[in-house]
Coordinates of C-alpha atoms and ligand atoms in Angstrom, one line a residue:
X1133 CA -20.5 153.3 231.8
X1134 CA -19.8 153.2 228.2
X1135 CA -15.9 152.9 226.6
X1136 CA -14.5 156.1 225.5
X1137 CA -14.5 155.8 222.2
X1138 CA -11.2 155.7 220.1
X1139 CA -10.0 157.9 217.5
X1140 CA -10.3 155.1 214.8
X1141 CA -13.9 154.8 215.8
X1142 CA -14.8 158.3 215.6
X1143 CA -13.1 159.2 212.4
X1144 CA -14.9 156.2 210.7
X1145 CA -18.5 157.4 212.3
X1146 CA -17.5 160.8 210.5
X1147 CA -17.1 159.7 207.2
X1148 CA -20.3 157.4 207.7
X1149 CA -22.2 160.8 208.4
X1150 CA -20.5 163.1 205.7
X1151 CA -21.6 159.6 203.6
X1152 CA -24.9 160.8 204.0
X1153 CA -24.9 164.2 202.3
X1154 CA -21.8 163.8 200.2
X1155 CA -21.1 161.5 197.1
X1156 CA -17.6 160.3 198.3
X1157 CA -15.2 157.9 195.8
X1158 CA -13.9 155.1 197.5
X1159 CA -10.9 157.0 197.0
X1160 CA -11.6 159.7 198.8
X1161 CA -13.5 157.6 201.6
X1162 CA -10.1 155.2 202.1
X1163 CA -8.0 157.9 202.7
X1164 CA -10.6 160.1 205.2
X1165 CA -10.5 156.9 207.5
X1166 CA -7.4 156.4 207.2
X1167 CA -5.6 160.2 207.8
X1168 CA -6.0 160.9 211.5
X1169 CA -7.1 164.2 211.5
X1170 CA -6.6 164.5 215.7
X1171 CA -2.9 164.3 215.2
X1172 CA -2.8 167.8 213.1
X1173 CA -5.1 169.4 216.1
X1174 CA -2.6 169.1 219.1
X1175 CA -4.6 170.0 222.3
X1176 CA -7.9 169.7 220.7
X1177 CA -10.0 166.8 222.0
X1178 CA -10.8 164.1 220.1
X1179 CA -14.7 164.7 219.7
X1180 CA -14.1 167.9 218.7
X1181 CA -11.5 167.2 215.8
X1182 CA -14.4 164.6 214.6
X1183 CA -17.2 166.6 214.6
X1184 CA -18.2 168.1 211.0
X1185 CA -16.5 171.5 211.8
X1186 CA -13.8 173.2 211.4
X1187 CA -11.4 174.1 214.2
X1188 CA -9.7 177.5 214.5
X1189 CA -5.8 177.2 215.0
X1190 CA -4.8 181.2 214.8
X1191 CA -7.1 183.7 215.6
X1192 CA -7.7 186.7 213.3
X1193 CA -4.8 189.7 214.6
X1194 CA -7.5 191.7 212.7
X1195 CA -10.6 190.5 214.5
X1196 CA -14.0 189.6 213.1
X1197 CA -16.1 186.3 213.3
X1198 CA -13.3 184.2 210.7
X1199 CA -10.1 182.7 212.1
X1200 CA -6.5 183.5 210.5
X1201 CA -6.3 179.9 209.6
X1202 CA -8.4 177.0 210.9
X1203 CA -8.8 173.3 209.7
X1204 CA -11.5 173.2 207.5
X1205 CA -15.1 171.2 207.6
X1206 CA -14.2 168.1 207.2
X1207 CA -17.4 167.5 205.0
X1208 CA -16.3 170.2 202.6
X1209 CA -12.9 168.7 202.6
X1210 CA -14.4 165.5 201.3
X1211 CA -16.6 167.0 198.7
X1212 CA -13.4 169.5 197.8
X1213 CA -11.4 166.3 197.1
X1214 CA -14.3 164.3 195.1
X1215 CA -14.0 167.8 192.6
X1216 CA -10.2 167.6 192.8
X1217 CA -10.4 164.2 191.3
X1218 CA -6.9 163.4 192.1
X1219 CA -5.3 160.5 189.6
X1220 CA -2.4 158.7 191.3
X1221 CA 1.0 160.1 190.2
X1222 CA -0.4 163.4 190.3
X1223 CA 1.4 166.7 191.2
X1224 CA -0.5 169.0 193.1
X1225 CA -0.6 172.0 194.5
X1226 CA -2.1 173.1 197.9
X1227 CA -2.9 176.7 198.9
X1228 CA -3.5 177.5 202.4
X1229 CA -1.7 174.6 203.8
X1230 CA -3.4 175.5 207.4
X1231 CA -2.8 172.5 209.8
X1232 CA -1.2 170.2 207.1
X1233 CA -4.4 167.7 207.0
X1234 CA -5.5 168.0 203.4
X1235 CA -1.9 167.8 202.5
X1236 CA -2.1 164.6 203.9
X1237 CA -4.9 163.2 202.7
X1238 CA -3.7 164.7 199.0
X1239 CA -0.7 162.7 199.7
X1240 CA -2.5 159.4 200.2
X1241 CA -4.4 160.3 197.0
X1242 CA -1.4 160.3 194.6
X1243 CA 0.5 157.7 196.0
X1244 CA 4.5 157.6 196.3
X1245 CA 4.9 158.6 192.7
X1246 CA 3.2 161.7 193.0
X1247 CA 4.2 164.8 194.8
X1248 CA 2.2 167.6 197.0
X1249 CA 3.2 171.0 197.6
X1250 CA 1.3 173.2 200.0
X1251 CA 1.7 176.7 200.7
X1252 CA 0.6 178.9 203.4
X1253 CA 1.5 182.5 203.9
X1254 CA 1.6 183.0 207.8
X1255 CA 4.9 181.6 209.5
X1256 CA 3.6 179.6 212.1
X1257 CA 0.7 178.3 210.0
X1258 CA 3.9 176.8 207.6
X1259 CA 5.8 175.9 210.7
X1260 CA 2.5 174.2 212.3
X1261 CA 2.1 172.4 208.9
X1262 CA 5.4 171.2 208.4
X1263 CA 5.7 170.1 212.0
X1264 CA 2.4 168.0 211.8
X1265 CA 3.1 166.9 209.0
X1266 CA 6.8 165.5 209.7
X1267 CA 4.9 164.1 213.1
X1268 CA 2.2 162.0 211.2
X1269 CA 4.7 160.2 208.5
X1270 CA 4.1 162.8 205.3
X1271 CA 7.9 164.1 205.8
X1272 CA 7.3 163.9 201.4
X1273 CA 4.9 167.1 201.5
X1274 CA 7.0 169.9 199.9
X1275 CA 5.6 172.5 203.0
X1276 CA 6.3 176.3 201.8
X1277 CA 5.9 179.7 203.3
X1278 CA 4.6 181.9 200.2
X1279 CA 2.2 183.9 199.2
X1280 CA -0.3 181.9 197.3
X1281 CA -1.3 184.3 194.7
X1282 CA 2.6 184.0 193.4
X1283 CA 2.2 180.0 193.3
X1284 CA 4.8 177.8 193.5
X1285 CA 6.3 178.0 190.2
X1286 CA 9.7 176.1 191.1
X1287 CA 7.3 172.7 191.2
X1288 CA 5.0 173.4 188.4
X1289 CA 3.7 172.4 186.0
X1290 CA 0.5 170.8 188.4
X1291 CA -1.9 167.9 187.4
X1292 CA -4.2 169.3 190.3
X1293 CA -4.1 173.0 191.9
X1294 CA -6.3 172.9 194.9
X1295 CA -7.0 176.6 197.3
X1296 CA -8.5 175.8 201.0
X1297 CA -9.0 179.3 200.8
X1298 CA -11.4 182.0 199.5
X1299 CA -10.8 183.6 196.6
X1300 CA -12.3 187.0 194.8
X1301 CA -9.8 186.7 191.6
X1302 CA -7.9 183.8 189.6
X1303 CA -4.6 185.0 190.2
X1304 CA -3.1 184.9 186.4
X1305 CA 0.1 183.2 187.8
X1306 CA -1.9 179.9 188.3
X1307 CA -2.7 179.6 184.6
X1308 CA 1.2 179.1 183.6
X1309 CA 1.1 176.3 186.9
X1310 CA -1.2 174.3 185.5
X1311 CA -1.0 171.6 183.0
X1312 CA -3.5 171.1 180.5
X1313 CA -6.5 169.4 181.1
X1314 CA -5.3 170.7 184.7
X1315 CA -7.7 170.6 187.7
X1316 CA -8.2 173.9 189.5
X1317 CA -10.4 173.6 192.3
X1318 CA -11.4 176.4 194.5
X1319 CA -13.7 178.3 196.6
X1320 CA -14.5 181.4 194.2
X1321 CA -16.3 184.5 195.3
X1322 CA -18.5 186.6 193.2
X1323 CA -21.5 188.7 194.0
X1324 CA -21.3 187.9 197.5
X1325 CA -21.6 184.3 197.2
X1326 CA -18.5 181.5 197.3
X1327 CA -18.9 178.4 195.4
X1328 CA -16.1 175.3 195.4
X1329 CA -15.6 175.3 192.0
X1330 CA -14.2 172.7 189.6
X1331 CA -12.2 173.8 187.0
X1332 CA -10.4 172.0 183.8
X1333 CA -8.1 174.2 181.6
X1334 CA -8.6 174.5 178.1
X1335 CA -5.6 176.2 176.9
X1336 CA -6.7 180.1 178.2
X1337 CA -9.9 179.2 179.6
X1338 CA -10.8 177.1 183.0
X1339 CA -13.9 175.4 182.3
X1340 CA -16.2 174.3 185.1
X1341 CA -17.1 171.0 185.8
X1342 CA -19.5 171.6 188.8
X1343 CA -19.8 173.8 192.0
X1344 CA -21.0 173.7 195.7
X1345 CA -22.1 176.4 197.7
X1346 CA -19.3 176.8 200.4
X1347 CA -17.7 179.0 202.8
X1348 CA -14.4 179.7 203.7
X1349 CA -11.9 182.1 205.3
X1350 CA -10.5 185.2 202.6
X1351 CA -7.5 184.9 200.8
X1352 CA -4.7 187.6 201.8
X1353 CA -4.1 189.7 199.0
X1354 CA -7.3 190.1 197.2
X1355 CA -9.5 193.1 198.2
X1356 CA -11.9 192.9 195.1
X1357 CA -14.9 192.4 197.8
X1358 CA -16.0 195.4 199.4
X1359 CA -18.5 195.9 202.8
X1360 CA -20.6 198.5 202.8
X1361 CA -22.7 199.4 205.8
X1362 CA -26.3 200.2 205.4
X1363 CA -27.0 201.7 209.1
X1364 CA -25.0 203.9 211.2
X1365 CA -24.5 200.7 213.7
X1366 CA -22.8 198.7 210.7
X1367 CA -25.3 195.5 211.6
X1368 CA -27.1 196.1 208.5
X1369 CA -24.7 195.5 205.3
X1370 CA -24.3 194.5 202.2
X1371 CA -21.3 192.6 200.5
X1372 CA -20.6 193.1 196.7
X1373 CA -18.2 193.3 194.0
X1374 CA -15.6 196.6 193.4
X1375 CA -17.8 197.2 189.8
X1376 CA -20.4 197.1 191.9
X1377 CA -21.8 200.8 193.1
X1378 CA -23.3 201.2 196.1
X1379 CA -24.7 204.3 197.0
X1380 CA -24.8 204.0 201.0
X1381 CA -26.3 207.5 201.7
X1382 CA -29.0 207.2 199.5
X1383 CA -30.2 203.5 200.6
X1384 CA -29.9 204.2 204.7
X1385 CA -32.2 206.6 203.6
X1386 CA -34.7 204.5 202.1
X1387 CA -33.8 201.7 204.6
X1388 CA -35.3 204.1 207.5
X1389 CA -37.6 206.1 205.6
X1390 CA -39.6 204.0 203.4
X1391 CA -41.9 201.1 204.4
X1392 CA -40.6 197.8 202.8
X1393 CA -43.3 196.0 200.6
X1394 CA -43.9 192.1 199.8
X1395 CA -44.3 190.7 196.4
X1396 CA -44.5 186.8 196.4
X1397 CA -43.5 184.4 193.5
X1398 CA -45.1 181.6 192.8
X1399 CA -41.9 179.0 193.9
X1400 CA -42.9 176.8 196.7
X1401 CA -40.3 174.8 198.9
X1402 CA -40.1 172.1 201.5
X1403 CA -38.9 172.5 204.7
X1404 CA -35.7 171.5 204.2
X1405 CA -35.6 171.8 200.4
X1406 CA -32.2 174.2 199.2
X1407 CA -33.1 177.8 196.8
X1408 CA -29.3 179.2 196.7
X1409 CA -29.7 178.4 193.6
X1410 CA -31.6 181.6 193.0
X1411 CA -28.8 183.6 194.3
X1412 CA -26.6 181.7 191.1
X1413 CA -29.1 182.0 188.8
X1414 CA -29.5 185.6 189.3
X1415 CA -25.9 186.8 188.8
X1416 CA -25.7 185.0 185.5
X1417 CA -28.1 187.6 184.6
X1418 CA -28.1 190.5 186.5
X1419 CA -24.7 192.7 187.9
X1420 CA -27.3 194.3 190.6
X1421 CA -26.7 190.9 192.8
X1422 CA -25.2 190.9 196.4
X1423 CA -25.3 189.5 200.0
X1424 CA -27.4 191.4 202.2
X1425 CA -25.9 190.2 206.2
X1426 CA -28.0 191.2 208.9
X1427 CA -26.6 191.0 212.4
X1428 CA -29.0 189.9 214.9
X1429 CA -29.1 192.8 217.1
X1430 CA -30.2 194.6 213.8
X1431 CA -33.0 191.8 213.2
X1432 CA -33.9 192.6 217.3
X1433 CA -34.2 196.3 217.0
X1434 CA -34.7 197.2 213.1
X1435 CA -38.2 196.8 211.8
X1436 CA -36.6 195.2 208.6
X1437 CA -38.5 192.6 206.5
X1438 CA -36.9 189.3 207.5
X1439 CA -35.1 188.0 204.8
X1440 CA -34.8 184.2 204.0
X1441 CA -31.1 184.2 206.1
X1442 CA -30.5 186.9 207.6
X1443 CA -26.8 186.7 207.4
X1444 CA -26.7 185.6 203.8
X1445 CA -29.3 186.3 201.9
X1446 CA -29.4 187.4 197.9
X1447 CA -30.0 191.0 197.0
X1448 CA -30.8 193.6 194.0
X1449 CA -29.7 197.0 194.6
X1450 CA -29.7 200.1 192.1
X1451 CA -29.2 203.1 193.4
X1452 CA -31.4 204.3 196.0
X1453 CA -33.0 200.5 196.4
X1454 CA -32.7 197.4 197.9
X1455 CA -34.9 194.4 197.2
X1456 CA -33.6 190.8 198.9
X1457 CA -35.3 187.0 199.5
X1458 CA -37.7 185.9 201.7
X1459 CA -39.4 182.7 202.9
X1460 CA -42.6 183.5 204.0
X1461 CA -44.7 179.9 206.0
X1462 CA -48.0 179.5 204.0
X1463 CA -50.5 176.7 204.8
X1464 CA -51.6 175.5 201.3
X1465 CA -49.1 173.0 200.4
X1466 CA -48.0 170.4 203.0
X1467 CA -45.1 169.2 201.5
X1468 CA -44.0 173.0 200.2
X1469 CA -45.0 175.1 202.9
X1470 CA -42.8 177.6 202.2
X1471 CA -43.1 180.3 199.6
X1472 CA -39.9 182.3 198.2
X1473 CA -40.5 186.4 197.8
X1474 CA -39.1 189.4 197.6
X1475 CA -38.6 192.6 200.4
X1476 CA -38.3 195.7 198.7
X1477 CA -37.2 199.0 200.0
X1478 CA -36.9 202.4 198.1
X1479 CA -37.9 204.4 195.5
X1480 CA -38.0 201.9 192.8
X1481 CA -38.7 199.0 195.6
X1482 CA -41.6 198.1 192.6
X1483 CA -39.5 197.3 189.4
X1484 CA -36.6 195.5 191.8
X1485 CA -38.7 193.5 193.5
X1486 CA -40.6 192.7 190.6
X1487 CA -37.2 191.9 189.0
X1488 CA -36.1 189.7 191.8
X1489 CA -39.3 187.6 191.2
X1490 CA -38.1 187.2 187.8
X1491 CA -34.8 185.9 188.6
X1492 CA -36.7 183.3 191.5
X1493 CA -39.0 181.8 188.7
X1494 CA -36.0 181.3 186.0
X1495 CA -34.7 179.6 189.0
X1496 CA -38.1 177.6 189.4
X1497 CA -38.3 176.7 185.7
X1498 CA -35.0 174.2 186.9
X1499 CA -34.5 173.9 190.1
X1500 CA -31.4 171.8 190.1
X1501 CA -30.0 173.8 186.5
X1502 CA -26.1 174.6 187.5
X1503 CA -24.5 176.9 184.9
X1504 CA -21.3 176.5 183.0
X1505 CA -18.6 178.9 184.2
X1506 CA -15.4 179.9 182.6
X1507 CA -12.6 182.0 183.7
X1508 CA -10.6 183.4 181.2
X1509 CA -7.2 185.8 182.0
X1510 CA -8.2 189.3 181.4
X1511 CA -5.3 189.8 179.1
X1512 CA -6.6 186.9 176.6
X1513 CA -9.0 187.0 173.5
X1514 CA -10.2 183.5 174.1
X1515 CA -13.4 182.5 172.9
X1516 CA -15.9 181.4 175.5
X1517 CA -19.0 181.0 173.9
X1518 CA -20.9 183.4 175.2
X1519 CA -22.8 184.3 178.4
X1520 CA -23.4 186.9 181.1
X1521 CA -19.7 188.2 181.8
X1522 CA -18.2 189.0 185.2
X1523 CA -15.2 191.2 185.0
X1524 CA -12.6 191.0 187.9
X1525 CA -9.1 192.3 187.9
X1526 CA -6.8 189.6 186.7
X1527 CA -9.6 187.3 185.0
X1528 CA -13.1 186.8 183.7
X1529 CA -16.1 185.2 184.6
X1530 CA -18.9 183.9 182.0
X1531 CA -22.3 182.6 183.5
X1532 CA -24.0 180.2 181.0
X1533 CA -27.1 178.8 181.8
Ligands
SAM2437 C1 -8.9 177.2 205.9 S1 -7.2 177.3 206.1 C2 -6.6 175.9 205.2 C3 -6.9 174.6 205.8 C4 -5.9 173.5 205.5 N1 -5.9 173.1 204.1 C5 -6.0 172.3 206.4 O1 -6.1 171.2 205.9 O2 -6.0 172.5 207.6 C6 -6.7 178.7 205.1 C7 -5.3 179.0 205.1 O3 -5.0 179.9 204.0 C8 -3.9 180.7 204.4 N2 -3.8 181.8 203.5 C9 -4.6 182.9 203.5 N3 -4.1 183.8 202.5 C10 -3.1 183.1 201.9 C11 -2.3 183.5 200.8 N4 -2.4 184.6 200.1 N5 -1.3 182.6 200.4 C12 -1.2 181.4 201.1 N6 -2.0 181.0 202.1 C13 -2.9 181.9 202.5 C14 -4.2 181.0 205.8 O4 -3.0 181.4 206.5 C15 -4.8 179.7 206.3 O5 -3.8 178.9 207.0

């Protein structure tokens, strides 16, 4: 029988397999096998706190699939931190302090003469935190129960702001935390998608320096997204922005009287070869784009078009219709045997499929093209330079391709 093997063992096979998919700095690999993530997951067994998940730690009172607060993926955690960029000395500040693990490793990233903060607005998340924290040696983490959205203004200004948590808006308090030249780094939603975005501040605008297609659990506070459901069971819906008008009565309609039609594009992909990058490309261009999530009881009994994921797939809708990606298997091309399209449903299923198709071969013409975004307070005049212009409530977006 083989040993059990040991948490120092584990952790170090982790960061070996996030090594694989994830540029990390030796930085950022020295302190991920070093920060024992099993000691922030009391009563959770060791294989489970090194697998490449993340582990739930308060349920939702609420409901729904997404824990309240949870421990995050610790292979988003890594490529979080390579954005972050941390320089020791640094002064950060952590939303969504959850279990108290990347408050940790931020603290082995700026060293003695730096200085983390993390915030976290549920009491027992804080108290879990600060209790983990204290347990593991990181008594220095300044631990605070707060609403995020308010910052931490008593410790500002930060070198490096850093949300483990999902957010629709840039709250406008964060732009007075943040030093410039300031790193912001966050998951940001918009059109249905999140992206862990890297942010530098110049003066009134936060300029991105790279992003990653991510997940994460919602902020509290921010109800900017909206849910709309697209059958009477709710397992067909669509997630978009508050500008965003969805007519549900007049696309349920379409959805279960008209037949759907194909139109393909002429973007091949391999197997395992990524295309959310059409989804990005499309809402620099277009406000029509959301996430169309099919549940799959819906897929079971619906006779919907399969999109290219059913629960998150990129969609076009105006009006009465809907168009949304698909993969569709064709023989021709052994290394691309795939084929990206577009479903269409409605009145005008035509012209929007015809204008997803557009936004797939833009996409095509550079695969690997990621655009410049910058987030500007909705109060300020700051130039930008131009682009396709996202409007939230407390801040800008501007898409530049
Ligand atoms: C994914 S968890 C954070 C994981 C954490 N960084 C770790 O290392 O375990 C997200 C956290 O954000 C917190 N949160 C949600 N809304 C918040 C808000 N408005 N302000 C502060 N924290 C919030 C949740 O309570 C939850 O603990």
């Amino acid at each position: 029988m083989g040993q059990t093997p040991t948490a120092d063992h584990l952790r170090n096979h982790l960061v070996d397999l996030i090594r694989r998919d994830v540029r990390l700095t030796a930085e950022v690999e020295r302190v991920m096998r070093k920060v024992p993530r099993e000691a922030f997951l009391p009563g959770i067994g060791l294989e489970e706190a090194y697998a490449d998940q993340a582990v739930s730690i308060k349920d939702n009172p609420l409901g729904g699939p997404l824990p309240l607060s949870c421990a995050s993926v610790p292979s988003v955690v890594a490529m979080m931190l390579g954005q972050l960029d941390v320089q020791p000395g640094d002064s950060i500040l952590e939303i969504g302090a959850g279990t108290g693990y990347n408050a940790a490793l931020l603290a082995e990233l700026t060293g003695a003469n730096g200085h983390v903060t993390s915030i976290d607005i549920d009491s027992d998340v804080a108290l879990h935190a600060r209790t983990m924290l204290d347990r593991a040696g990181y008594q220095q983490v300044h631990v605070m129960e707060r609403d995020g959205l308010i910052g931490a203004p008593e410790n500002a200004p930060y070198d490096r702001m850093l949300a483990a948590v999902g957010l629709w808006d840039v709250p406008a308090t964060w732009w007075e935390q943040l030093s410039e030249g300031g790193r912001l780094v966050l998951p940001l939603r918009w059109r249905g998608q999140t992206r862990s975005v890297a942010l530098i501040r110049h003066g009134d605008n936060l300029v991105s320096h790279g992003m990653q297609l991510c997940g994460f659990v919602p902020v509290i506070g921010q109800d900017g997204e909206k849910t709309t459901a697209l059958n009477a069971d709710d397992t067909i819906r669509v997630i978009h922005d508050e500008d965003q008008a969805v007519d549900a009565v007049a696309l349920r309609e379409s959805l279960s009287t008209t037949t759907g039609i194909e139109v393909m594009s002429e973007q091949r992909i391999g197997g395992e070869e990524s295309f959310d990058g059409v989804w990005l490309r499309a809402t620099a261009a277009d406000d029509r784009v959301c996430r169309l999530q099919v549940l799959p009881e819906a897929m079971a009994q619906e006779p919907l078009l399969r999109p290219a994921m059913p629960v998150r797939s990129p969609a076009l809708i105006d009006g009465d219709s809907l168009a949304y990606l698909i993969v569709r298997r064709e023989g021709a091309d052994p290394d691309r045997p795939h084929r990206l399209g577009a479903a269409s449903y409605g009145p005008q299923a035509e012209k929007l499929a015809q204008d997803l198709i557009a936004h797939i071969e833009d996409w095509g013409s550079a695969r690997t093209a990621v655009p410049r975004l910058t987030v500007t307070p909705i109060s300020s005049d700051a130039v930008t330079g131009g682009g396709h212009v996202i409007t939230k409530r407390e801040s800008r977006l501007t898409l530049t391709y």
